[in-house]
PDB file of C-alpha atoms in Angstrom:
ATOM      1  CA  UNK Q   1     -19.498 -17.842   8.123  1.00  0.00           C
ATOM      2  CA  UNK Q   2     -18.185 -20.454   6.003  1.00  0.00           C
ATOM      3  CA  UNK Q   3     -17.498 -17.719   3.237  1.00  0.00           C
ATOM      4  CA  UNK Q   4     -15.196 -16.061   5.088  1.00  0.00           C
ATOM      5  CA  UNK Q   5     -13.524 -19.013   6.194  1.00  0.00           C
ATOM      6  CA  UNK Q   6     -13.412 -19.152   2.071  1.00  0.00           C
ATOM      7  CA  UNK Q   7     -12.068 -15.914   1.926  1.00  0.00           C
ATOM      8  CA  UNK Q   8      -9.341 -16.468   4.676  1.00  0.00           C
ATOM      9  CA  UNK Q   9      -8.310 -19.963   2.759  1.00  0.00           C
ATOM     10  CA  UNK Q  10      -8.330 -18.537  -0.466  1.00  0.00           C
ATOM     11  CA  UNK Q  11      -7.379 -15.148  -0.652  1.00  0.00           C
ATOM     12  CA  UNK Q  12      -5.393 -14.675   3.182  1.00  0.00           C
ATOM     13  CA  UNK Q  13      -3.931 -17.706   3.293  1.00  0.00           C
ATOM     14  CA  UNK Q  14      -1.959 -17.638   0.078  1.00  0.00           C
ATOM     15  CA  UNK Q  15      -0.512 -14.030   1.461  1.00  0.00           C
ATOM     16  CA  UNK Q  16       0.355 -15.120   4.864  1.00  0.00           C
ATOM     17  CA  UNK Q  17       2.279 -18.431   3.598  1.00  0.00           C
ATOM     18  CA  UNK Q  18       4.246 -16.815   1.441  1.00  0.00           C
ATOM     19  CA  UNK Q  19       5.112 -13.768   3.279  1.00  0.00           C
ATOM     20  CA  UNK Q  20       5.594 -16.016   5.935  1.00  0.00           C
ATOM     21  CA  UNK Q  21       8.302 -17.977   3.381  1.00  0.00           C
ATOM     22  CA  UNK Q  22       9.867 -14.274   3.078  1.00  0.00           C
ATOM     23  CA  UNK Q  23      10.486 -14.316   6.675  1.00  0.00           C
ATOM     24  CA  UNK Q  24      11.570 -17.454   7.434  1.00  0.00           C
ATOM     25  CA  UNK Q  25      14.328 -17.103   4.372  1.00  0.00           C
ATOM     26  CA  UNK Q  26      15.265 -13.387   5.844  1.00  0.00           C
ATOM     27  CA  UNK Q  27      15.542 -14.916   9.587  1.00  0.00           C
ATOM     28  CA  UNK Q  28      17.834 -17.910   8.247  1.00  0.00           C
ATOM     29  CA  UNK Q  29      19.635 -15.243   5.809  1.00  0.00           C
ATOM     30  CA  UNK Q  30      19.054 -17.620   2.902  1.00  0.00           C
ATOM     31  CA  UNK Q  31      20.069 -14.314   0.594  1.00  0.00           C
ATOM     32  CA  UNK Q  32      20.833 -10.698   0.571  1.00  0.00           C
ATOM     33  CA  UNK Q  33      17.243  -8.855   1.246  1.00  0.00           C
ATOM     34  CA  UNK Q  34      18.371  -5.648  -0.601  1.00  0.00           C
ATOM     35  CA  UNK Q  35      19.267  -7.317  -3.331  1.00  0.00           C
ATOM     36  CA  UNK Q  36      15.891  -8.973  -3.874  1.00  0.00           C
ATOM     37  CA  UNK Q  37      14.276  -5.308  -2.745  1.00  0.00           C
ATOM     38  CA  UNK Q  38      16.184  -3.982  -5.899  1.00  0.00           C
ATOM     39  CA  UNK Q  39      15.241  -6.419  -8.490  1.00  0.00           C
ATOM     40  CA  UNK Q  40      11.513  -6.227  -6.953  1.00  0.00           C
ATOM     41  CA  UNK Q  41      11.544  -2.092  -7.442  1.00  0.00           C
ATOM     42  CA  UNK Q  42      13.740  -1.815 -10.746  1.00  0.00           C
ATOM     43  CA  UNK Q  43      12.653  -4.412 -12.763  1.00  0.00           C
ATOM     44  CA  UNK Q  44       9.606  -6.608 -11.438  1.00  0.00           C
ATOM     45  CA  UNK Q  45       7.509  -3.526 -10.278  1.00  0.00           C
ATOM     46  CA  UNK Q  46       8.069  -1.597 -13.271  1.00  0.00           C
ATOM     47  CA  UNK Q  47       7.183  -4.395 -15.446  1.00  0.00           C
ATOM     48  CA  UNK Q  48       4.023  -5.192 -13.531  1.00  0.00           C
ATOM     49  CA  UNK Q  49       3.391  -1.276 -13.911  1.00  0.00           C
ATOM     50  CA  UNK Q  50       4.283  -0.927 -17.909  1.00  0.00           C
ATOM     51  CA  UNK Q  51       2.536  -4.401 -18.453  1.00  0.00           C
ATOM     52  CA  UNK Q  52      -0.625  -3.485 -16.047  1.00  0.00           C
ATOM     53  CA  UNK Q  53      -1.386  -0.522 -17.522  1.00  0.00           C
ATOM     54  CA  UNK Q  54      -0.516  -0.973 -21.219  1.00  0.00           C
ATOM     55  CA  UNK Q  55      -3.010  -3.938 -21.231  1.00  0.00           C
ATOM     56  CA  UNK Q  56      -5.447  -2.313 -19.074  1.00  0.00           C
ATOM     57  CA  UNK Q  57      -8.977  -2.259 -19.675  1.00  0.00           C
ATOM     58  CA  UNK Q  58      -9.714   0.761 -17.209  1.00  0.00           C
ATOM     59  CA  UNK Q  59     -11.892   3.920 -18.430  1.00  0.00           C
ATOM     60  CA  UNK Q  60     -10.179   7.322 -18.441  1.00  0.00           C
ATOM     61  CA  UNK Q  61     -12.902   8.109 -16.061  1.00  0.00           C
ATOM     62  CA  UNK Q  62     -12.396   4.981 -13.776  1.00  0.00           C
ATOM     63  CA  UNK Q  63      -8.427   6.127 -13.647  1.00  0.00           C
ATOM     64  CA  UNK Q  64      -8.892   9.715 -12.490  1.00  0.00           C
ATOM     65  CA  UNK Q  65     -11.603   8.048 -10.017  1.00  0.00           C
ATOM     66  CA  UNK Q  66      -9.099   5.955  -8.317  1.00  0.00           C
ATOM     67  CA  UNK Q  67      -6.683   8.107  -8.187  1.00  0.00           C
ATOM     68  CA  UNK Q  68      -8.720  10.559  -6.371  1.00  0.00           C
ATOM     69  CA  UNK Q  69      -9.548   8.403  -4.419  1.00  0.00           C
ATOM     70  CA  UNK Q  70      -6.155   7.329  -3.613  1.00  0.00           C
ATOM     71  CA  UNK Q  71      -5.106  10.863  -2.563  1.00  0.00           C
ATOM     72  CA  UNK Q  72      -8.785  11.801  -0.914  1.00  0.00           C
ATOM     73  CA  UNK Q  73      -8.638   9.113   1.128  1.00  0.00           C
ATOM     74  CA  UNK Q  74      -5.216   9.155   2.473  1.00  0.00           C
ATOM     75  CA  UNK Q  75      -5.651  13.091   3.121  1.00  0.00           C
ATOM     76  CA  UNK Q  76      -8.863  13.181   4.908  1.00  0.00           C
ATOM     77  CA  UNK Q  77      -7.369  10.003   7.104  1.00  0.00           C
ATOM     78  CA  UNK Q  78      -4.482  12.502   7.764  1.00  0.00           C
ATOM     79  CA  UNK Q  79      -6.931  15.320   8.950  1.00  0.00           C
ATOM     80  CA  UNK Q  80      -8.646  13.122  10.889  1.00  0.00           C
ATOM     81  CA  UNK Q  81      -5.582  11.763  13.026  1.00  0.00           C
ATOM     82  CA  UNK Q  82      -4.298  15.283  13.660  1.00  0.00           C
ATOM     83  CA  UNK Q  83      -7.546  16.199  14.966  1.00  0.00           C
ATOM     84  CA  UNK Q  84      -7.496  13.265  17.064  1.00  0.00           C
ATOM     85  CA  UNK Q  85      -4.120  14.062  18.164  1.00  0.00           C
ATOM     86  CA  UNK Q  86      -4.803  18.050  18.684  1.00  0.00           C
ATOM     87  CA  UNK Q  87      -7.701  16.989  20.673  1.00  0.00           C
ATOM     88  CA  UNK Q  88      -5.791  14.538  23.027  1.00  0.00           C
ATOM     89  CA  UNK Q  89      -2.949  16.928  22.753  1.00  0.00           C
ATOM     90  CA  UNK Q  90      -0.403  14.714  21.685  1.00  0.00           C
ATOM     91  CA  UNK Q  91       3.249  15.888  21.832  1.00  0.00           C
ATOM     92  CA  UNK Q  92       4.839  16.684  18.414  1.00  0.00           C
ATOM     93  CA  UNK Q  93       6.458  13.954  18.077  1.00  0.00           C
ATOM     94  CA  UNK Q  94       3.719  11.237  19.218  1.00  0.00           C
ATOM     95  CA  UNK Q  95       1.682  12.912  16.827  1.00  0.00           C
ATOM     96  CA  UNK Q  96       3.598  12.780  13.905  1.00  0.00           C
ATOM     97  CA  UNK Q  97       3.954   9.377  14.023  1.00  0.00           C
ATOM     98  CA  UNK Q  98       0.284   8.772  14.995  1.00  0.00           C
ATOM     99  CA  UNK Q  99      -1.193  10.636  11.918  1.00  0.00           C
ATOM    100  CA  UNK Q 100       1.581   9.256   9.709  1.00  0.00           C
ATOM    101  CA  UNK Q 101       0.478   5.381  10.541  1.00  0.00           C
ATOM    102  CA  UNK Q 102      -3.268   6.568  10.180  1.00  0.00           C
ATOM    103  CA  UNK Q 103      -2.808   8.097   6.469  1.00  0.00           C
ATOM    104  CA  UNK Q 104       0.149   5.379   4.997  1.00  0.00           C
ATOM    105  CA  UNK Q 105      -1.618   2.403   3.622  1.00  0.00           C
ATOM    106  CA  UNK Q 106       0.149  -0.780   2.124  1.00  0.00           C
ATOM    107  CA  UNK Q 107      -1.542  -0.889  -1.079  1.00  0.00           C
ATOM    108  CA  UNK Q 108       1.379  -2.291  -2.865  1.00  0.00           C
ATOM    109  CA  UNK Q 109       3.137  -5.292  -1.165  1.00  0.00           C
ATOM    110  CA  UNK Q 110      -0.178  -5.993   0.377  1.00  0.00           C
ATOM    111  CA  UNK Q 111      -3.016  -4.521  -1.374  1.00  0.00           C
ATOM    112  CA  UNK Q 112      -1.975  -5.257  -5.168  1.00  0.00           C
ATOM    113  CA  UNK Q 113      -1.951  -9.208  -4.685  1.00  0.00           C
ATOM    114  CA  UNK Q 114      -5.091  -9.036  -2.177  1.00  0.00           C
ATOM    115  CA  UNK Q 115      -6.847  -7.531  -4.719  1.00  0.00           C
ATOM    116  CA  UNK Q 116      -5.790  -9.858  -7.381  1.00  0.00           C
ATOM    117  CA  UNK Q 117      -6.931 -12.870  -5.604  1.00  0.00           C
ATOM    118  CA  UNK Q 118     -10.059 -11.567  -4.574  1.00  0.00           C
ATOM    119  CA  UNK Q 119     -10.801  -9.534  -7.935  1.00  0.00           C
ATOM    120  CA  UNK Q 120      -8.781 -11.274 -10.766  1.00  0.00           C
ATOM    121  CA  UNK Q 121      -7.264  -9.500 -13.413  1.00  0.00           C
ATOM    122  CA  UNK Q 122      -9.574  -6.394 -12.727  1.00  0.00           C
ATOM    123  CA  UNK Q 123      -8.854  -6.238  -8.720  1.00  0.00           C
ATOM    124  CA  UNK Q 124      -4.992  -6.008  -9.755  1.00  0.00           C
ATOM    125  CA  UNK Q 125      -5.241  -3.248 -12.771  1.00  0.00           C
ATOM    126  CA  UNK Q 126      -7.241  -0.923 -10.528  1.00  0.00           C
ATOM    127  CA  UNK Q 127      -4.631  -1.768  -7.115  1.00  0.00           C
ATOM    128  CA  UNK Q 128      -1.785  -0.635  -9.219  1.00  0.00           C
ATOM    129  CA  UNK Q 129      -3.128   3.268 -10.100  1.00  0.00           C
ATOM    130  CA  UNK Q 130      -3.717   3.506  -6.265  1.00  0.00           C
ATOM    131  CA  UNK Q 131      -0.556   2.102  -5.812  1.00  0.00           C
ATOM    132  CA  UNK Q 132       0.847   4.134  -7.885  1.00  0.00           C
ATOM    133  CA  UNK Q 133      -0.682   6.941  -6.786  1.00  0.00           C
ATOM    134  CA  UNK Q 134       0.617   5.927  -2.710  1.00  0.00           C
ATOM    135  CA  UNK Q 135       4.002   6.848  -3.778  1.00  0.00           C
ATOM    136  CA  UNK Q 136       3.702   9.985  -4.605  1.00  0.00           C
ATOM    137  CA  UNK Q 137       1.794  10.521  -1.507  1.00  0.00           C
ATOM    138  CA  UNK Q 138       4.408   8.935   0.478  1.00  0.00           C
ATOM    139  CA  UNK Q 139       7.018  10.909  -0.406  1.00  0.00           C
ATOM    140  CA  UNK Q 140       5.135  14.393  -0.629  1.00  0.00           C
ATOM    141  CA  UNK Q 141       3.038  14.533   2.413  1.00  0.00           C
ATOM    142  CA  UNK Q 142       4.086  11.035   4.255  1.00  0.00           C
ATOM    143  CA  UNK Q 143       7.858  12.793   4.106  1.00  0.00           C
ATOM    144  CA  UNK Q 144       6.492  16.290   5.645  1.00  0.00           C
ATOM    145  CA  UNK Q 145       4.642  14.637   8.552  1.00  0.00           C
ATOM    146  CA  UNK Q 146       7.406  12.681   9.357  1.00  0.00           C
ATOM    147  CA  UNK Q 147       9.563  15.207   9.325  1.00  0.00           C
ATOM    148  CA  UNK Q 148       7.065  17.773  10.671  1.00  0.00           C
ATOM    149  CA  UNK Q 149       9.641  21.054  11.051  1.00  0.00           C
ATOM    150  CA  UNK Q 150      12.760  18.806  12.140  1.00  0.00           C
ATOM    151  CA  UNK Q 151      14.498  17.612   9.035  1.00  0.00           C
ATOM    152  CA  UNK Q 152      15.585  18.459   5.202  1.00  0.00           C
ATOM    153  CA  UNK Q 153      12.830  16.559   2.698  1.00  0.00           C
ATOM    154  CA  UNK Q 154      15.415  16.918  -0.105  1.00  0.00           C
ATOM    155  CA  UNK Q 155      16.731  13.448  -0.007  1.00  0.00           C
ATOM    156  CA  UNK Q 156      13.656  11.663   0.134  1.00  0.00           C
ATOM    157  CA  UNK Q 157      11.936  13.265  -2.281  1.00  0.00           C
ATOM    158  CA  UNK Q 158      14.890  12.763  -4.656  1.00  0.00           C
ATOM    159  CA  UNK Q 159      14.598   9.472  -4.101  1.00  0.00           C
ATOM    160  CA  UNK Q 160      10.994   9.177  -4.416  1.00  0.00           C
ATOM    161  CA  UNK Q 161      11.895  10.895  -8.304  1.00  0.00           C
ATOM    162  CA  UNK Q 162      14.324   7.738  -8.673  1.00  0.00           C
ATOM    163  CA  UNK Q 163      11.546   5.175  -8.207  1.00  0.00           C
ATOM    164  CA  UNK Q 164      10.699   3.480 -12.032  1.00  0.00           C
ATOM    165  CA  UNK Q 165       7.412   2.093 -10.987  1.00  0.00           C
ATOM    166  CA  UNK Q 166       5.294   5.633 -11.538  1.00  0.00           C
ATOM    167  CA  UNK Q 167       6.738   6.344 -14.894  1.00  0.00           C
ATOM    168  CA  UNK Q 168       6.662   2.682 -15.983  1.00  0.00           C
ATOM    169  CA  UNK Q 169       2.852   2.824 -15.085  1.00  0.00           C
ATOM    170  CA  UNK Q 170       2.355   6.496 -16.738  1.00  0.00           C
ATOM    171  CA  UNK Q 171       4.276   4.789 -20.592  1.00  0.00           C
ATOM    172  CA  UNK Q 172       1.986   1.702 -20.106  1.00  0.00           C
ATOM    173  CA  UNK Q 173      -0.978   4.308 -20.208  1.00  0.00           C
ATOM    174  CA  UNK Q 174       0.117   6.102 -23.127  1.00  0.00           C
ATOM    175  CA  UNK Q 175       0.325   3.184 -24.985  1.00  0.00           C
ATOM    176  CA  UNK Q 176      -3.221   1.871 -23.843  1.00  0.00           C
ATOM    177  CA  UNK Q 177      -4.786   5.300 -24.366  1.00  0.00           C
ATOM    178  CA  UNK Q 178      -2.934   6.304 -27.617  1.00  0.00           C
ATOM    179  CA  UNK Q 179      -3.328   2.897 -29.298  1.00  0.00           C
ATOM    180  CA  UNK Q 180       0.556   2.763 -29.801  1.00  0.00           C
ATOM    181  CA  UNK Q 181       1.852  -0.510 -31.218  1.00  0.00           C
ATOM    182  CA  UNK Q 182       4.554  -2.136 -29.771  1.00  0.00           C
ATOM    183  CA  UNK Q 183       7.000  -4.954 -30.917  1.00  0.00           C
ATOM    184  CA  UNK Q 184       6.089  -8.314 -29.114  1.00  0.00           C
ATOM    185  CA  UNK Q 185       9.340  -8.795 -28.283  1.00  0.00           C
ATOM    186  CA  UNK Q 186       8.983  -5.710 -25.689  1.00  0.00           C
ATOM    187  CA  UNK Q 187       5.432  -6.748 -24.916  1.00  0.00           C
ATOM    188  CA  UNK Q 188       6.490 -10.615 -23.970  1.00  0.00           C
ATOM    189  CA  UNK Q 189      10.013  -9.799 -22.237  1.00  0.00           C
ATOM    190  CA  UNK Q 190       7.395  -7.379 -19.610  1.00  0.00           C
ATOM    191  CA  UNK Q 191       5.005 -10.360 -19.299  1.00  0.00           C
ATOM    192  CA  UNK Q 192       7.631 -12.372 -18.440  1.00  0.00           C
ATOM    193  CA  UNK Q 193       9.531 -10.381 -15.991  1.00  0.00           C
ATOM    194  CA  UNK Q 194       5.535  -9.102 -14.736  1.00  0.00           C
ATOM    195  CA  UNK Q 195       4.975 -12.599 -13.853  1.00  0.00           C
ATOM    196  CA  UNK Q 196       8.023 -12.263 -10.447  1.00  0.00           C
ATOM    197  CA  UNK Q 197       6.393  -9.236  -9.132  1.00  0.00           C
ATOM    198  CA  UNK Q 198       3.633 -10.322  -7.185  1.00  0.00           C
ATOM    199  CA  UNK Q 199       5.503 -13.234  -5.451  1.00  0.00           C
ATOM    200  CA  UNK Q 200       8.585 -10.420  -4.975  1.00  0.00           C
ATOM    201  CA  UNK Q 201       5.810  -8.366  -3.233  1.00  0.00           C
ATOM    202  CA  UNK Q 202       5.184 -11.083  -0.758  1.00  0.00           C
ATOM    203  CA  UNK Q 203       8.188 -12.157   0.158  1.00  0.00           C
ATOM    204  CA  UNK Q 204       9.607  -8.500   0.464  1.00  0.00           C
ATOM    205  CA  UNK Q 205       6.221  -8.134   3.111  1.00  0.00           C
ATOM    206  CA  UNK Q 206       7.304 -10.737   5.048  1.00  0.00           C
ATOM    207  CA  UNK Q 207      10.828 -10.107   5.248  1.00  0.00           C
ATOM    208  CA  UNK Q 208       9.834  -6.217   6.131  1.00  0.00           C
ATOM    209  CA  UNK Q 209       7.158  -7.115   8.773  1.00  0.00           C
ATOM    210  CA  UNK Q 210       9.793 -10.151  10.147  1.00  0.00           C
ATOM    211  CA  UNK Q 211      12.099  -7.379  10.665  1.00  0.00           C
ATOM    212  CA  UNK Q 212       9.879  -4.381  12.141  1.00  0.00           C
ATOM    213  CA  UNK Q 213      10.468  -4.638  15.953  1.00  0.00           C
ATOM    214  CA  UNK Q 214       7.728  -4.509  18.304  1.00  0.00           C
ATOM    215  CA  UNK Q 215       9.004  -1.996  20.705  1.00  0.00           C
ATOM    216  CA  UNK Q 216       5.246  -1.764  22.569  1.00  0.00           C
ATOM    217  CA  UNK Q 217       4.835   2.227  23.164  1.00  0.00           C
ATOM    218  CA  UNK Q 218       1.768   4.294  24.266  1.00  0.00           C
ATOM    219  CA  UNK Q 219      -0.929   2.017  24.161  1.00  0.00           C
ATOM    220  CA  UNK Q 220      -3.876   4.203  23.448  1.00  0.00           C
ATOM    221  CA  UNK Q 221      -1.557   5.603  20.539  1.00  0.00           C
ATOM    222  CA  UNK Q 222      -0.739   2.390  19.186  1.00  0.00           C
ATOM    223  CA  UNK Q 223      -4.017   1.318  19.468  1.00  0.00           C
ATOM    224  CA  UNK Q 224      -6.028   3.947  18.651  1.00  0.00           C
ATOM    225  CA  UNK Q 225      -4.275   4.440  15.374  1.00  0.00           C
ATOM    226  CA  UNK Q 226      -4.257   0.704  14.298  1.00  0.00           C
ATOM    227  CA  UNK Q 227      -7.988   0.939  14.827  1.00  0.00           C
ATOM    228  CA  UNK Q 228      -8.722   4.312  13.139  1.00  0.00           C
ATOM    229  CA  UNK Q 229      -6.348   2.890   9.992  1.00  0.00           C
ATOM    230  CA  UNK Q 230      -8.429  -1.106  10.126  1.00  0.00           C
ATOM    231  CA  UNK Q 231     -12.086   0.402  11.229  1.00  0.00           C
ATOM    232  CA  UNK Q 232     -11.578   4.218  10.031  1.00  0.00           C
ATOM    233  CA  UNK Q 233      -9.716   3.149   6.401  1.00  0.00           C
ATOM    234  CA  UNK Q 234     -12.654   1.584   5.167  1.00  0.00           C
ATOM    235  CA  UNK Q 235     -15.332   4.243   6.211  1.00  0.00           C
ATOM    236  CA  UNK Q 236     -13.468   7.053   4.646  1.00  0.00           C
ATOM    237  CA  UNK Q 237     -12.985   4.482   1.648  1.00  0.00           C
ATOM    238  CA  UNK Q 238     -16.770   3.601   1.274  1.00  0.00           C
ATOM    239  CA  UNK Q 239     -17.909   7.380   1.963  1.00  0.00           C
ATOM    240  CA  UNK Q 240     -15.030   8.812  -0.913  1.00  0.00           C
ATOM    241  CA  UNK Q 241     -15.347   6.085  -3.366  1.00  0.00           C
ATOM    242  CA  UNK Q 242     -19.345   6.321  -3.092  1.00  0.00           C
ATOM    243  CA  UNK Q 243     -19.025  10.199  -3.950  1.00  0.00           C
ATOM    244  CA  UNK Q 244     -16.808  10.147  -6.650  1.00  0.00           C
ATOM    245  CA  UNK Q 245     -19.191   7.854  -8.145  1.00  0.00           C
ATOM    246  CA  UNK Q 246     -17.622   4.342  -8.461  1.00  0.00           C
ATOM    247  CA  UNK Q 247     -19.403   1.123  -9.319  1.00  0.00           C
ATOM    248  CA  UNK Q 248     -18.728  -2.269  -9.297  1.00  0.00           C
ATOM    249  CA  UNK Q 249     -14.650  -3.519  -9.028  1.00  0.00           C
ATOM    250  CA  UNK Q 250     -13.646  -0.184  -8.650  1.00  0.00           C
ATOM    251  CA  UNK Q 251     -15.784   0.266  -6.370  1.00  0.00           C
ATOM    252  CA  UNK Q 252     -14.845  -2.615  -4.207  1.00  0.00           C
ATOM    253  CA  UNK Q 253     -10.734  -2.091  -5.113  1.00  0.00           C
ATOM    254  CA  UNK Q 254     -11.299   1.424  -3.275  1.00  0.00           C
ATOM    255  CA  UNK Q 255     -13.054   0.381  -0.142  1.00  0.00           C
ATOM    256  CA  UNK Q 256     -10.235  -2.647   0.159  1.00  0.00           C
ATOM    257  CA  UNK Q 257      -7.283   0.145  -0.620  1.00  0.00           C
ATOM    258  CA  UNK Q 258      -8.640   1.823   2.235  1.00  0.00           C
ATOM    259  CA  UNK Q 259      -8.695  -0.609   4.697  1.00  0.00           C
ATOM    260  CA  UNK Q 260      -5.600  -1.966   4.142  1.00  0.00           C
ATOM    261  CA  UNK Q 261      -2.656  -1.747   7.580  1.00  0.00           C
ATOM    262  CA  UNK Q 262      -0.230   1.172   7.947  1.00  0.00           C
ATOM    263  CA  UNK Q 263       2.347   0.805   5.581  1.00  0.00           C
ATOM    264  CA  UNK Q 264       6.132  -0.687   6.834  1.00  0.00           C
ATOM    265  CA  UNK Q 265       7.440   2.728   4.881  1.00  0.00           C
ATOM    266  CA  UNK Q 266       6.360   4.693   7.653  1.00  0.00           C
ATOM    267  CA  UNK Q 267       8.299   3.434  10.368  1.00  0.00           C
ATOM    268  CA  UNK Q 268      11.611   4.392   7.740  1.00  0.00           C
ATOM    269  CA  UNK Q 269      10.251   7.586   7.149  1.00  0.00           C
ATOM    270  CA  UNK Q 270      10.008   8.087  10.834  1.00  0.00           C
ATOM    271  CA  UNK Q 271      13.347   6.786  11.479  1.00  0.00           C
ATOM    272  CA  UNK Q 272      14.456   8.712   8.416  1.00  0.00           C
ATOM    273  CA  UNK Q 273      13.162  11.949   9.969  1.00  0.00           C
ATOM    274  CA  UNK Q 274      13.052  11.862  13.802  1.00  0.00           C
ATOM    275  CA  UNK Q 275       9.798  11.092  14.262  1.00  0.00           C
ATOM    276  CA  UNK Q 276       8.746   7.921  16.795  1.00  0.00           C
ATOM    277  CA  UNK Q 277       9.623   5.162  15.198  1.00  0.00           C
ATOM    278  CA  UNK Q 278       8.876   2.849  18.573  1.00  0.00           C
ATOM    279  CA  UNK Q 279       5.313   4.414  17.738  1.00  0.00           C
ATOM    280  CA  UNK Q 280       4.900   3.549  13.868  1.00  0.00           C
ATOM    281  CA  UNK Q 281       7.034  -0.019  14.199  1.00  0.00           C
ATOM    282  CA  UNK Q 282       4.305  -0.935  16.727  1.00  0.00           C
ATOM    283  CA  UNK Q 283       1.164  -0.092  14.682  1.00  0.00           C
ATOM    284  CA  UNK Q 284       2.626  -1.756  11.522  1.00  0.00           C
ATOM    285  CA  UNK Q 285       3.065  -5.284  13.369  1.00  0.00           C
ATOM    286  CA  UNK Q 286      -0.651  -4.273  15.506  1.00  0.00           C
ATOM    287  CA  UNK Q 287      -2.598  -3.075  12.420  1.00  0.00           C
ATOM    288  CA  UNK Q 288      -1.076  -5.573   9.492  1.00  0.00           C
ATOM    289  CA  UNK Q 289      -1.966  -8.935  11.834  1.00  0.00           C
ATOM    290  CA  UNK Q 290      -4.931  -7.659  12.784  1.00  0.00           C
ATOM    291  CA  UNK Q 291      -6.070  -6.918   9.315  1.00  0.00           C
ATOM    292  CA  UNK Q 292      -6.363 -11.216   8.444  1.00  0.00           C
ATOM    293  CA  UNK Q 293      -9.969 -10.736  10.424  1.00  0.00           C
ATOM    294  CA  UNK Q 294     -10.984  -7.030   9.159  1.00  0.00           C
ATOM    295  CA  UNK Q 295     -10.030  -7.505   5.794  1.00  0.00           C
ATOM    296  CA  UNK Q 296     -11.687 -10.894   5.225  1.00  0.00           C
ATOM    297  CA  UNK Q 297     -14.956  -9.175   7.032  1.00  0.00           C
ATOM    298  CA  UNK Q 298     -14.776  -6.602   4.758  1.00  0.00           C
ATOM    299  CA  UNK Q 299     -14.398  -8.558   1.422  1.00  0.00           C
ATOM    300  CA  UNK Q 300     -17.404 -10.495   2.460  1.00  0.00           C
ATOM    301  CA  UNK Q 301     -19.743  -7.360   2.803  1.00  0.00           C
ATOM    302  CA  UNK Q 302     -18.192  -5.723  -0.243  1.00  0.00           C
ATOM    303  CA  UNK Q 303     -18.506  -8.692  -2.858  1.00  0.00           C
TER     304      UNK Q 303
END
């Protein structure tokens, strides 16, 4: 017991407080939001990416391992939840939006500094590849379910091309893997502007989750897919990250990917596409505060 209070003082605490600060500042409108989204995504986010992975000290092996199980993990969650949904013969549109908050996880705003506190230097190298790899998921498969026969992908996926953050990460790797030298001047001006990202990340959480609405729903829905994304996540994580053959902190950074709440991008994909958006807004808020209890049980069984 008093480990986990540890872990909730050490690791959850820091998150909540300053996500909480995010909130607070959005609710008094203390500055423009999309502003600070747009310096988190084009310039923090990259440099955390380029930096991250440049100075990584992650095996090629390791990197295709977490990225499989990235996609592996958010896939078979997706097959599971339109199972689920088949079997309690949910209408379309309940059902998009059930399976799309099971397989969206917040790996980035919420996973990347998690992992950092709880894994150090290590924890946040090995978030940002399955962060990385969440985008592309997001806006490949996350934008089909959402729009599940109803709506043009075009635009999203355009925009999902737009994002800096995957090619900043896939430049930092080439120079890691190929040994390239780079100025310092290039190498300190990322470390410096690497150094916002993580705070960015937190207060963009809080200012996202301060403005999802709870707009309650079907219960069993809401319910059911907060606890298949908190309970399920980490299953699917342990069983997938166990079979690809991962040890130690990548090991642990999978299982804690997994387990992670439904992502806040699902409820603007949903909006984005006609799907429920009452549905997914509901199991964001349900799944991300209930996740201060599963994810600080979970840390304590994986460390």
């Amino acid at each position: 017991m008093p480990q986990i209070i540890n872990i909730v003082l050490t690791i959850i605490a820091p998150i909540i407080v300053v996500a909480g600060l995010g909130g607070l500042l959005d609710r008094a409108k203390a500055f423009e939001a999309r502003n600070l989204s747009r310096v988190t995504i084009y310039v923090a986010s990259p440099a955390l990416a380029f930096y991250g992975m440049a100075n990584a000290t992650i095996r090629s092996d390791e990197l295709l391992g977490l990225v499989a199980s990235g996609l592996l993990t958010a896939s078979i969650s997706a097959i599971i939840g339109w199972v689920i949904s088949r079997v309690f013969k949910m209408p379309r549109l309940t059902a998009s939006a059930f399976v799309l908050s099971v397989c969206m996880i917040n790996i980035g705003n919420y996973g990347i500094p998690f992992n950092e506190f709880a894994f150090g230097r290590p924890g946040l190298e090995r978030a940002l590849v399955m962060a990385v790899t969440q985008i592309f998921f997001a806006y490949s498969v996350g934008v089909f379910l959402a729009s599940w026969g109803r709506a043009s992908i075009l635009k999203s996926l355009k925009n999902s091309i737009s994002v800096p953050g995957p090619y900043a990460a896939g430049l930092g790797l080439l120079v890691n893997f190929a040994h390239l030298p780079l100025p310092d001047l290039v190498m300190r001006v990322a470390y410096i502007l690497q150094g916002a990202a993580v705070p960015l990340m937190l207060l963009l959480l809080g200012i996202q989750i301060a403005r999802v609405e709870f707009r309650g729903g079907p219960w069993p829905v809401i319910l059911g897919a907060s606890g298949l994304r908190l309970v399920g996540g980490p299953l699917i994580g342990v069983a997938v990250a166990t079979a690809l053959g991962l040890e130690g902190v990548t090991w642990q950074v999978a299982v804690i990917q997994a387990a992670m709440p439904t992502a806040v991008v699902t409820t603007i994909l949903a909006t984005e596409f006609d799907s429920d958006p009452q549905i997914t807004s509901s199991v964001v808020l349900v799944s991300t505060l209930s996740s201060v209890a599963t994810l600080s049980v979970l840390l304590y069984l994986v460390q």
